[in-house]
Amino acid sequence: MSNPLNSPLEVGMRVLMILVEAFPAHLDINRLVLLDHGLLHSADLNGPESLHPPIPVRVGELGVKRQHIEDGLHVMIRAGLAEMSPEDSGIEFWASESSESFLKLLESEYARALHDRAHWVVEELGAVDGARLRERMREISSHWAEEFEVMQHESGNDI
Amino acid sequence: MSLATQPHAGGGAPELIDFPVPVVPGSPAPALPGSPVPPAHRIYFYSPDEWEVFITEWATGVAVSYRQIKQLGGSGDRGVDVAAFKTDRGLEDAWDCFQAKHYDGSLTVSDAFPEMLKIFHGVVDAFYCLPDRYVFVAPRGCGPTLNRLLSKPTDLRKKFLELLDARGTATRQYDEQALKSIRELAETTDFSIFQSLELNEMLDIHRKTQYFAARFGTALPARPPVEQAPEVPAPSEAIYVRKLVDVYNEQDPASCSDVESVAAHAKHGPHLQRQREAFYSAEALRLYARDSVPDGTYELLQDDVYIGVIDTAEANHSSGLARLRAVLTQSGQLDLGAHTLISMSNLKDRQGICHQLANADKLTWVEVDE
């Protein structure tokens, strides 16, 4: 394990928290991408304080997140903590029966904070329909422009 | 192995068995270095045997809030069920049941269903009345499906009746008549009696027992302050005080004949007072050990002190006082680092242990023939 940050393990644990909160709902990867982004940048969605710093161009994370989440889910499925099956609407994922007691073993402050955010983001976005979900996605993506301006403004010169 | 539980052997009433007293390690348990493993993590990976021992320790903590506890049924290979009685009338009156079998995974509905059937069956057969609480205790807790059902008693009842009507494998060991009566009873039962006990709640109970520090390698709880030695020696002090009086009497026969005269003596009075304080300090340590470490731990420490000083005591000394001083000095130099209790004790306790040994007639300062 060279770098735990953004590794399949870290992302997998985060996604597992979302799945456990959403249990017994099954979620597809698109929704997980958005929920994970919302979990980390909850302040952008008018939620609790973000866990990750509001770096400029953070929306760019969405581009690579999909692959990360897929890798993370594979780790969790191998560990028997998550399950997947193909449905009409695509491949869906859900938390397995052993997931909840496993997550209860995590005692760090950060794990607790993640848990709070996961709870919040599932309440907020877990059950919205596809159209509304795309709208929220657009809302987040529209941060692009202002994030970019903030960056210019902070560096004090034109890029 | 099938997880379907057998109905009580021979179809008779469940047997109630006394809880075994948890085993005591035969040697001092050294605190091994290494990164600490939180208690919940350890339990998560317990083997069935370890789990069973843990349950017996935990039960001693449960017993505090009940009139009496018993094991329900035989001790199987997967843990035990604890019957906790709130009255003297046992199973005929208010009681709680803790279902503490060892399951390899998180509890699922299919694990819980046969157990629920069994408890209803016992009520239908009038072996006992329905418990006030039926609590699932498992090393890996309940799975999310069961957890959500347990938090919604109405849904749980619906699910139970569904499974009952489906006549799955779990129902096959009961005849139709019994199943019918179980169904009638279940329809009128408030399913909020079924609960689950989280690991941390379980640990809160275990933490109050004397086994916690030893099992999970945590620091021992703080020691209460030592009470003052009373003015007049208590009857329980008689033996070692008499031995001390013999020591002073040897030094100063004229003015040291009994406790009162020694206490008034300018030189030996303070000495006697110090010894008595040490004795009380050691007594306090003994009582503290009774509540915070497994039984026998303190005796192991006492034995070690005895082994450490007995040769010094048996050597030739010019007087009883010289022998007493040599033994007390020796007790302070012993390496007792292997004992968990030593982290909570001081030199006074060690000297006090010597007097406890004298009180038990294992050490004598003035030989009769000297």
Coordinates of N, CA, C and O in Angstrom, one line a residue, chain B residues 7-162:
Chain B
P7 N -35.4 -28.1 19.5 CA -36.2 -27.8 20.7 C -35.6 -28.5 21.9 O -34.7 -29.4 21.8
H8 N -36.0 -28.1 23.1 CA -35.4 -28.7 24.3 C -35.4 -30.2 24.3 O -36.4 -30.8 23.9
A9 N -34.2 -30.7 24.7 CA -34.1 -32.2 24.6 C -35.2 -32.9 25.2 O -35.7 -32.5 26.3
G10 N -35.7 -33.9 24.5 CA -36.8 -34.7 25.0 C -38.1 -33.9 25.1 O -39.1 -34.4 25.7
G11 N -38.1 -32.8 24.5 CA -39.4 -32.0 24.6 C -39.7 -31.5 26.0 O -40.8 -31.0 26.2
G12 N -38.8 -31.7 26.9 CA -39.1 -31.3 28.3 C -38.8 -29.8 28.5 O -38.5 -29.1 27.6
A13 N -38.9 -29.4 29.8 CA -38.7 -28.0 30.1 C -37.2 -27.7 29.9 O -36.3 -28.6 30.0
P14 N -36.8 -26.5 29.6 CA -35.4 -26.1 29.5 C -34.7 -26.3 30.9 O -35.3 -26.0 31.9
E15 N -33.5 -26.7 30.8 CA -32.8 -26.9 32.1 C -32.1 -25.6 32.5 O -31.6 -24.8 31.6
L16 N -32.0 -25.3 33.7 CA -31.3 -24.1 34.2 C -30.1 -24.5 34.9 O -30.1 -25.4 35.7
I17 N -29.0 -23.9 34.5 CA -27.7 -24.3 35.0 C -27.0 -23.1 35.6 O -27.1 -22.0 35.1
D18 N -26.3 -23.4 36.7 CA -25.5 -22.3 37.3 C -24.4 -21.8 36.3 O -23.8 -22.7 35.6
F19 N -24.1 -20.6 36.4 CA -23.0 -20.1 35.6 C -21.6 -20.6 36.1 O -21.5 -20.5 37.3
P20 N -20.7 -21.0 35.3 CA -19.4 -21.4 35.8 C -18.7 -20.1 36.2 O -18.9 -19.1 35.6
V21 N -17.8 -20.2 37.2 CA -17.0 -19.1 37.6 C -15.9 -19.0 36.5 O -15.2 -20.0 36.2
P22 N -15.7 -17.8 36.0 CA -14.6 -17.6 35.0 C -13.3 -18.1 35.5 O -13.0 -18.0 36.7
V23 N -12.5 -18.6 34.6 CA -11.2 -19.2 34.9 C -10.2 -18.1 35.3 O -10.2 -17.0 34.7
V24 N -9.3 -18.5 36.2 CA -8.3 -17.5 36.6 C -7.0 -18.0 36.0 O -6.6 -19.2 36.1
P25 N -6.2 -17.0 35.5 CA -4.9 -17.5 35.0 C -4.0 -17.9 36.1 O -4.1 -17.4 37.2
G26 N -3.1 -18.9 35.9 CA -2.3 -19.5 37.0 C -1.1 -18.7 37.3 O -0.3 -19.1 38.2
S27 N -0.8 -17.7 36.5 CA 0.5 -17.0 36.7 C 0.2 -15.5 36.4 O -0.8 -15.2 35.8
P28 N 1.1 -14.6 36.9 CA 0.8 -13.2 36.7 C 0.8 -12.9 35.2 O 1.6 -13.5 34.5
A29 N -0.1 -12.1 34.7 CA -0.2 -11.8 33.3 C 0.6 -10.5 33.0 O 0.3 -9.5 33.5
P30 N 1.7 -10.7 32.3 CA 2.5 -9.5 32.0 C 1.8 -8.7 31.0 O 1.1 -9.2 30.1
A31 N 2.0 -7.4 31.1 CA 1.4 -6.5 30.1 C 2.4 -6.5 28.9 O 3.5 -6.0 29.0
L32 N 2.0 -7.1 27.8 CA 2.9 -7.2 26.6 C 2.8 -5.9 25.8 O 1.7 -5.3 25.6
P33 N 3.9 -5.4 25.4 CA 3.9 -4.2 24.6 C 3.3 -4.5 23.2 O 3.1 -5.7 22.8
G34 N 3.0 -3.5 22.4 CA 2.4 -3.6 21.1 C 1.3 -2.6 21.0 O 0.9 -2.1 22.0
S35 N 0.9 -2.3 19.8 CA -0.1 -1.3 19.7 C -1.4 -1.8 20.2 O -1.7 -3.0 20.0
P36 N -2.1 -1.0 21.0 CA -3.3 -1.4 21.6 C -4.4 -1.8 20.6 O -4.5 -1.2 19.6
V37 N -5.1 -2.9 20.9 CA -6.2 -3.3 20.0 C -7.5 -3.0 20.8 O -7.7 -3.4 21.9
P38 N -8.4 -2.1 20.2 CA -9.6 -1.8 21.0 C -10.4 -3.0 21.3 O -10.5 -4.0 20.5
P39 N -11.1 -3.1 22.5 CA -11.8 -4.2 22.9 C -12.8 -4.7 21.8 O -12.9 -5.9 21.5
A40 N -13.5 -3.8 21.1 CA -14.5 -4.2 20.2 C -13.9 -5.0 19.0 O -14.5 -5.9 18.5
H41 N -12.7 -4.6 18.6 CA -12.0 -5.3 17.5 C -11.7 -6.7 18.0 O -11.7 -7.7 17.2
R42 N -11.2 -6.9 19.2 CA -10.9 -8.2 19.7 C -12.1 -9.1 19.6 O -12.0 -10.3 19.2
I43 N -13.2 -8.6 20.2 CA -14.4 -9.4 20.2 C -14.9 -9.9 18.9 O -15.3 -11.0 18.6
Y44 N -14.7 -9.0 17.9 CA -15.2 -9.2 16.5 C -14.6 -10.5 16.0 O -15.2 -11.2 15.2
F45 N -13.4 -10.8 16.4 CA -12.7 -12.0 15.9 C -12.6 -13.1 16.9 O -11.8 -14.1 16.7
Y46 N -13.4 -13.1 17.9 CA -13.4 -14.2 18.9 C -13.8 -15.5 18.3 O -14.7 -15.6 17.5
S47 N -13.1 -16.6 18.8 CA -13.5 -17.9 18.4 C -14.7 -18.3 19.3 O -14.9 -17.6 20.4
P48 N -15.5 -19.3 19.0 CA -16.6 -19.7 19.8 C -16.2 -19.9 21.3 O -16.9 -19.5 22.2
D49 N -15.1 -20.6 21.5 CA -14.6 -20.9 22.9 C -14.4 -19.6 23.7 O -14.8 -19.4 24.8
E50 N -13.6 -18.7 23.0 CA -13.3 -17.4 23.7 C -14.5 -16.7 24.0 O -14.7 -16.0 25.0
W51 N -15.5 -16.7 23.0 CA -16.7 -16.0 23.2 C -17.5 -16.5 24.4 O -18.0 -15.7 25.2
E52 N -17.5 -17.8 24.6 CA -18.2 -18.4 25.7 C -17.6 -18.0 27.0 O -18.3 -17.6 28.0
V53 N -16.3 -17.9 27.1 CA -15.6 -17.4 28.3 C -16.0 -16.0 28.6 O -16.3 -15.6 29.7
F54 N -15.9 -15.2 27.5 CA -16.3 -13.8 27.6 C -17.7 -13.6 28.1 O -18.0 -12.7 28.9
I55 N -18.6 -14.4 27.6 CA -20.0 -14.3 28.0 C -20.1 -14.6 29.5 O -20.9 -13.9 30.2
T56 N -19.4 -15.6 30.0 CA -19.5 -15.9 31.5 C -19.0 -14.7 32.3 O -19.5 -14.4 33.3
E57 N -17.9 -14.1 31.8 CA -17.4 -12.9 32.5 C -18.4 -11.8 32.4 O -18.7 -11.1 33.4
W58 N -19.0 -11.6 31.2 CA -20.0 -10.5 31.0 C -21.2 -10.7 31.9 O -21.8 -9.8 32.5
A59 N -21.6 -12.0 32.1 CA -22.7 -12.3 32.9 C -22.6 -11.9 34.3 O -23.6 -11.5 34.9
T60 N -21.3 -12.0 34.8 CA -21.2 -11.5 36.2 C -21.5 -10.0 36.3 O -22.0 -9.6 37.4
G61 N -21.3 -9.3 35.2 CA -21.7 -7.9 35.2 C -23.2 -7.7 35.1 O -23.8 -6.8 35.7
V62 N -23.8 -8.6 34.3 CA -25.3 -8.5 34.2 C -26.0 -8.8 35.5 O -27.0 -8.2 35.8
A63 N -25.4 -9.8 36.2 CA -26.0 -10.3 37.4 C -26.3 -9.2 38.4 O -27.2 -9.3 39.2
V64 N -25.4 -8.1 38.4 CA -25.6 -7.0 39.3 C -27.0 -6.4 39.3 O -27.5 -6.1 40.3
S65 N -27.6 -6.3 38.1 CA -28.9 -5.6 38.0 C -30.0 -6.6 38.1 O -31.2 -6.2 37.9
Y66 N -29.8 -7.9 38.4 CA -30.9 -8.9 38.4 C -30.8 -9.6 39.8 O -29.8 -9.6 40.5
R67 N -32.0 -10.3 40.1 CA -32.0 -11.1 41.3 C -31.1 -12.3 41.1 O -30.5 -12.7 42.1
Q68 N -31.1 -12.9 40.0 CA -30.4 -14.1 39.8 C -30.2 -14.3 38.3 O -31.0 -14.0 37.5
I69 N -29.0 -15.0 37.9 CA -28.9 -15.3 36.5 C -28.6 -16.8 36.4 O -27.9 -17.4 37.3
K70 N -29.0 -17.4 35.3 CA -28.7 -18.8 35.1 C -28.4 -19.0 33.6 O -28.9 -18.2 32.8
Q71 N -27.8 -20.1 33.3 CA -27.6 -20.5 31.9 C -28.9 -21.2 31.5 O -29.4 -22.0 32.2
L72 N -29.4 -20.9 30.3 CA -30.6 -21.5 29.8 C -30.2 -22.7 28.9 O -29.5 -22.4 27.9
G73 N -30.6 -23.9 29.2 CA -30.2 -25.0 28.4 C -28.8 -25.3 28.6 O -28.1 -24.7 29.3
G74 N -28.3 -26.4 27.9 CA -26.9 -26.8 28.0 C -26.0 -25.8 27.4 O -26.4 -25.0 26.6
S75 N -24.7 -25.8 27.8 CA -23.8 -24.9 27.2 C -23.4 -25.6 25.9 O -22.7 -26.6 25.9
G76 N -23.8 -25.1 24.8 CA -23.6 -25.7 23.5 C -22.2 -25.4 23.0 O -21.4 -24.9 23.7
D77 N -22.0 -25.7 21.7 CA -20.6 -25.4 21.2 C -20.6 -24.0 20.6 O -19.6 -23.6 20.0
R78 N -21.7 -23.2 20.7 CA -21.7 -21.9 20.1 C -22.0 -20.8 21.1 O -22.5 -19.8 20.7
G79 N -21.8 -21.0 22.4 CA -22.1 -20.0 23.3 C -23.3 -20.4 24.2 O -23.8 -21.5 24.1
V80 N -23.7 -19.4 25.0 CA -24.8 -19.8 26.0 C -25.9 -18.7 25.9 O -25.7 -17.6 25.4
D81 N -27.0 -19.1 26.4 CA -28.1 -18.2 26.6 C -28.2 -17.9 28.1 O -28.1 -18.8 28.9
V82 N -28.4 -16.6 28.4 CA -28.4 -16.2 29.8 C -29.9 -15.8 30.1 O -30.5 -15.0 29.4
A83 N -30.4 -16.5 31.2 CA -31.7 -16.2 31.7 C -31.5 -15.3 32.9 O -30.8 -15.7 33.9
A84 N -32.0 -14.1 32.9 CA -31.8 -13.2 34.0 C -33.1 -12.9 34.7 O -34.0 -12.4 34.1
F85 N -33.2 -13.3 36.0 CA -34.5 -13.2 36.6 C -34.6 -11.9 37.5 O -33.7 -11.6 38.2
K86 N -35.8 -11.3 37.4 CA -36.0 -10.1 38.2 C -36.7 -10.4 39.5 O -36.7 -9.5 40.4
T87 N -37.2 -11.6 39.7 CA -37.8 -12.0 40.9 C -37.2 -13.3 41.4 O -36.5 -13.9 40.7
D88 N -37.7 -13.7 42.6 CA -37.2 -15.0 43.1 C -38.0 -16.2 42.4 O -37.7 -17.3 42.7
R89 N -39.0 -15.8 41.6 CA -39.9 -16.9 41.1 C -39.3 -17.4 39.8 O -40.0 -18.2 39.1
G90 N -38.1 -17.0 39.4 CA -37.5 -17.6 38.2 C -38.3 -17.4 36.9 O -38.8 -16.3 36.6
L91 N -38.4 -18.5 36.2 CA -39.1 -18.5 34.9 C -40.6 -18.2 35.0 O -41.2 -18.0 33.9
E92 N -41.1 -18.2 36.2 CA -42.6 -18.1 36.3 C -43.0 -16.6 36.4 O -44.1 -16.2 36.4
D93 N -42.0 -15.7 36.4 CA -42.3 -14.3 36.6 C -41.4 -13.5 35.7 O -40.8 -14.1 34.8
A94 N -41.3 -12.2 35.9 CA -40.6 -11.3 35.0 C -39.1 -11.8 34.8 O -38.4 -12.0 35.8
W95 N -38.7 -11.9 33.6 CA -37.3 -12.3 33.3 C -36.9 -11.7 32.0 O -37.7 -11.4 31.1
D96 N -35.6 -11.6 31.8 CA -35.0 -11.2 30.5 C -34.2 -12.3 30.0 O -33.5 -13.1 30.7
C97 N -34.2 -12.5 28.7 CA -33.4 -13.5 28.1 C -32.3 -12.9 27.2 O -32.6 -12.0 26.4
F98 N -31.1 -13.3 27.4 CA -30.0 -12.9 26.5 C -29.6 -14.1 25.6 O -29.1 -15.0 26.1
Q99 N -29.8 -13.9 24.3 CA -29.4 -15.0 23.4 C -28.0 -14.7 22.9 O -27.8 -13.8 22.2
A100 N -27.0 -15.5 23.5 CA -25.6 -15.1 23.3 C -24.9 -16.2 22.6 O -23.8 -16.6 23.0
K101 N -25.4 -16.7 21.5 CA -24.7 -17.7 20.7 C -23.6 -17.1 19.9 O -23.7 -15.9 19.6
H102 N -22.6 -17.9 19.5 CA -21.6 -17.4 18.7 C -21.9 -17.6 17.2 O -22.1 -18.7 16.8
Y103 N -22.1 -16.5 16.5 CA -22.3 -16.7 15.0 C -21.1 -16.2 14.3 O -20.5 -15.2 14.7
D104 N -20.8 -16.8 13.2 CA -19.6 -16.4 12.4 C -19.8 -15.0 11.8 O -18.8 -14.3 11.6
G105 N -21.0 -14.7 11.4 CA -21.2 -13.4 10.7 C -22.1 -12.6 11.5 O -22.4 -12.9 12.6
S106 N -22.6 -11.5 10.9 CA -23.6 -10.7 11.5 C -24.9 -11.5 11.5 O -25.2 -12.3 10.7
L107 N -25.7 -11.3 12.5 CA -27.0 -12.0 12.6 C -28.0 -11.6 11.5 O -28.1 -10.4 11.2
T108 N -28.5 -12.6 10.9 CA -29.5 -12.3 9.9 C -30.9 -12.8 10.4 O -31.0 -13.4 11.4
V109 N -31.9 -12.4 9.6 CA -33.3 -12.8 9.9 C -33.4 -14.3 10.0 O -34.0 -14.9 10.9
S110 N -32.7 -15.1 9.2 CA -32.8 -16.5 9.2 C -32.1 -17.1 10.4 O -32.4 -18.2 10.8
D111 N -31.1 -16.4 11.0 CA -30.6 -16.8 12.3 C -31.5 -16.6 13.4 O -31.7 -17.4 14.4
A112 N -32.2 -15.4 13.4 CA -33.1 -15.0 14.5 C -34.4 -15.8 14.5 O -34.9 -16.1 15.6
F113 N -34.9 -16.1 13.3 CA -36.2 -16.7 13.3 C -36.4 -18.0 14.1 O -37.3 -18.1 14.9
P114 N -35.4 -19.0 13.9 CA -35.6 -20.2 14.7 C -35.6 -19.9 16.2 O -36.3 -20.6 17.0
E115 N -34.7 -19.0 16.6 CA -34.6 -18.6 18.1 C -36.0 -18.1 18.6 O -36.4 -18.3 19.7
M116 N -36.6 -17.2 17.7 CA -37.9 -16.6 18.1 C -38.9 -17.7 18.2 O -39.8 -17.7 19.1
L117 N -38.9 -18.6 17.2 CA -39.8 -19.7 17.3 C -39.7 -20.5 18.6 O -40.7 -20.8 19.2
K118 N -38.4 -20.7 18.9 CA -38.2 -21.6 20.1 C -38.7 -20.9 21.4 O -39.3 -21.6 22.2
I119 N -38.5 -19.6 21.5 CA -39.0 -18.9 22.7 C -40.5 -19.0 22.8 O -41.1 -19.2 23.8
F120 N -41.2 -18.7 21.6 CA -42.7 -18.8 21.6 C -43.1 -20.2 21.9 O -44.1 -20.4 22.6
H121 N -42.4 -21.2 21.4 CA -42.8 -22.6 21.6 C -42.7 -22.9 23.1 O -43.6 -23.6 23.6
G122 N -41.7 -22.4 23.8 CA -41.5 -22.6 25.2 C -42.7 -22.0 26.0 O -43.2 -22.6 27.0
V123 N -43.2 -20.8 25.5 CA -44.3 -20.2 26.2 C -45.6 -21.0 26.0 O -46.3 -21.2 26.9
V124 N -45.8 -21.4 24.7 CA -47.0 -22.2 24.4 C -47.0 -23.5 25.2 O -48.1 -23.9 25.7
D125 N -45.8 -24.1 25.4 CA -45.8 -25.3 26.2 C -45.7 -25.0 27.7 O -45.5 -25.9 28.5
A126 N -45.9 -23.8 28.1 CA -45.9 -23.4 29.5 C -44.7 -23.7 30.3 O -44.7 -24.1 31.4
F127 N -43.5 -23.7 29.6 CA -42.3 -23.9 30.3 C -41.9 -22.6 31.1 O -41.2 -22.7 32.1
Y128 N -42.2 -21.5 30.5 CA -41.9 -20.2 31.1 C -42.9 -19.2 30.6 O -43.6 -19.5 29.6
C129 N -42.9 -18.0 31.2 CA -43.7 -17.0 30.6 C -42.8 -16.2 29.7 O -41.6 -16.3 29.7
L130 N -43.4 -15.4 28.8 CA -42.7 -14.6 27.8 C -41.7 -13.6 28.5 O -42.1 -13.0 29.5
P131 N -40.4 -13.6 28.1 CA -39.5 -12.7 28.8 C -39.9 -11.2 28.5 O -40.5 -10.9 27.5
D132 N -39.5 -10.3 29.4 CA -39.7 -8.9 29.2 C -38.9 -8.4 28.0 O -39.3 -7.5 27.3
R133 N -37.7 -8.9 28.0 CA -36.8 -8.5 26.9 C -36.1 -9.8 26.3 O -35.7 -10.7 27.1
Y134 N -36.0 -9.9 25.0 CA -35.3 -11.0 24.4 C -34.2 -10.4 23.6 O -34.5 -9.8 22.6
V135 N -33.0 -10.5 24.1 CA -31.9 -9.7 23.5 C -30.9 -10.5 22.8 O -30.4 -11.5 23.3
F136 N -30.7 -10.2 21.5 CA -29.7 -10.9 20.7 C -28.3 -10.3 21.0 O -28.1 -9.1 20.9
V137 N -27.4 -11.1 21.4 CA -26.0 -10.7 21.6 C -25.1 -11.5 20.8 O -25.1 -12.7 20.9
A138 N -24.4 -10.9 19.8 CA -23.5 -11.7 19.0 C -22.2 -10.9 18.7 O -22.2 -9.7 18.7
P139 N -21.1 -11.6 18.6 CA -19.8 -11.0 18.4 C -19.8 -10.0 17.2 O -19.0 -9.0 17.3
R140 N -20.6 -10.3 16.2 CA -20.5 -9.4 15.1 C -21.9 -8.6 14.9 O -22.2 -8.1 13.8
G141 N -22.6 -8.6 16.0 CA -23.8 -7.8 16.0 C -24.9 -8.3 15.0 O -24.8 -9.4 14.5
C142 N -25.9 -7.5 14.7 CA -26.9 -7.8 13.8 C -26.7 -7.2 12.5 O -26.1 -6.1 12.4
G143 N -27.1 -7.9 11.4 CA -27.0 -7.3 10.1 C -28.0 -6.2 9.9 O -28.9 -6.1 10.7
P144 N -27.8 -5.4 8.9 CA -28.7 -4.2 8.7 C -30.1 -4.6 8.5 O -31.0 -3.9 9.0
T145 N -30.4 -5.7 7.9 CA -31.8 -6.1 7.7 C -32.5 -6.4 9.0 O -33.6 -5.9 9.3
L146 N -31.8 -7.2 9.8 CA -32.4 -7.6 11.1 C -32.5 -6.3 12.0 O -33.5 -6.1 12.7
N147 N -31.4 -5.5 11.9 CA -31.4 -4.3 12.8 C -32.6 -3.4 12.5 O -33.3 -2.9 13.4
R148 N -32.9 -3.2 11.2 CA -34.1 -2.4 10.8 C -35.4 -3.0 11.3 O -36.3 -2.3 11.6
L149 N -35.5 -4.3 11.2 CA -36.7 -5.0 11.7 C -36.9 -4.8 13.2 O -38.0 -4.6 13.7
L150 N -35.7 -5.0 13.9 CA -35.8 -4.9 15.3 C -36.2 -3.5 15.8 O -36.9 -3.4 16.8
S151 N -35.9 -2.5 15.0 CA -36.3 -1.2 15.4 C -37.7 -0.9 15.0 O -38.3 0.2 15.3
K152 N -38.4 -1.8 14.2 CA -39.8 -1.6 13.9 C -40.6 -2.9 14.3 O -40.8 -3.7 13.4
P153 N -41.0 -2.9 15.5 CA -41.6 -4.2 16.0 C -42.8 -4.7 15.2 O -42.9 -5.9 15.0
T154 N -43.6 -3.7 14.6 CA -44.7 -4.2 13.8 C -44.2 -4.9 12.5 O -44.8 -6.0 12.2
D155 N -43.2 -4.4 11.9 CA -42.7 -5.0 10.7 C -42.1 -6.4 11.1 O -42.2 -7.3 10.3
L156 N -41.4 -6.4 12.2 CA -40.8 -7.7 12.7 C -41.9 -8.7 12.9 O -41.7 -9.9 12.4
R157 N -43.0 -8.3 13.5 CA -44.1 -9.3 13.7 C -44.6 -9.8 12.3 O -44.8 -11.0 12.1
K158 N -44.7 -8.9 11.4 CA -45.2 -9.2 10.0 C -44.3 -10.2 9.4 O -44.7 -11.3 8.9
K159 N -43.0 -9.9 9.5 CA -42.0 -10.8 8.9 C -42.0 -12.2 9.5 O -42.0 -13.2 8.9
F160 N -42.2 -12.2 10.9 CA -42.2 -13.5 11.6 C -43.4 -14.3 11.2 O -43.2 -15.5 10.9
L161 N -44.5 -13.7 11.0 CA -45.7 -14.4 10.6 C -45.6 -14.9 9.2 O -46.0 -16.1 8.9
E162 N -45.0 -14.1 8.4 CA -44.7 -14.5 7.0 C -43.9 -15.8 6.9 O -44.2 -16.8 6.3

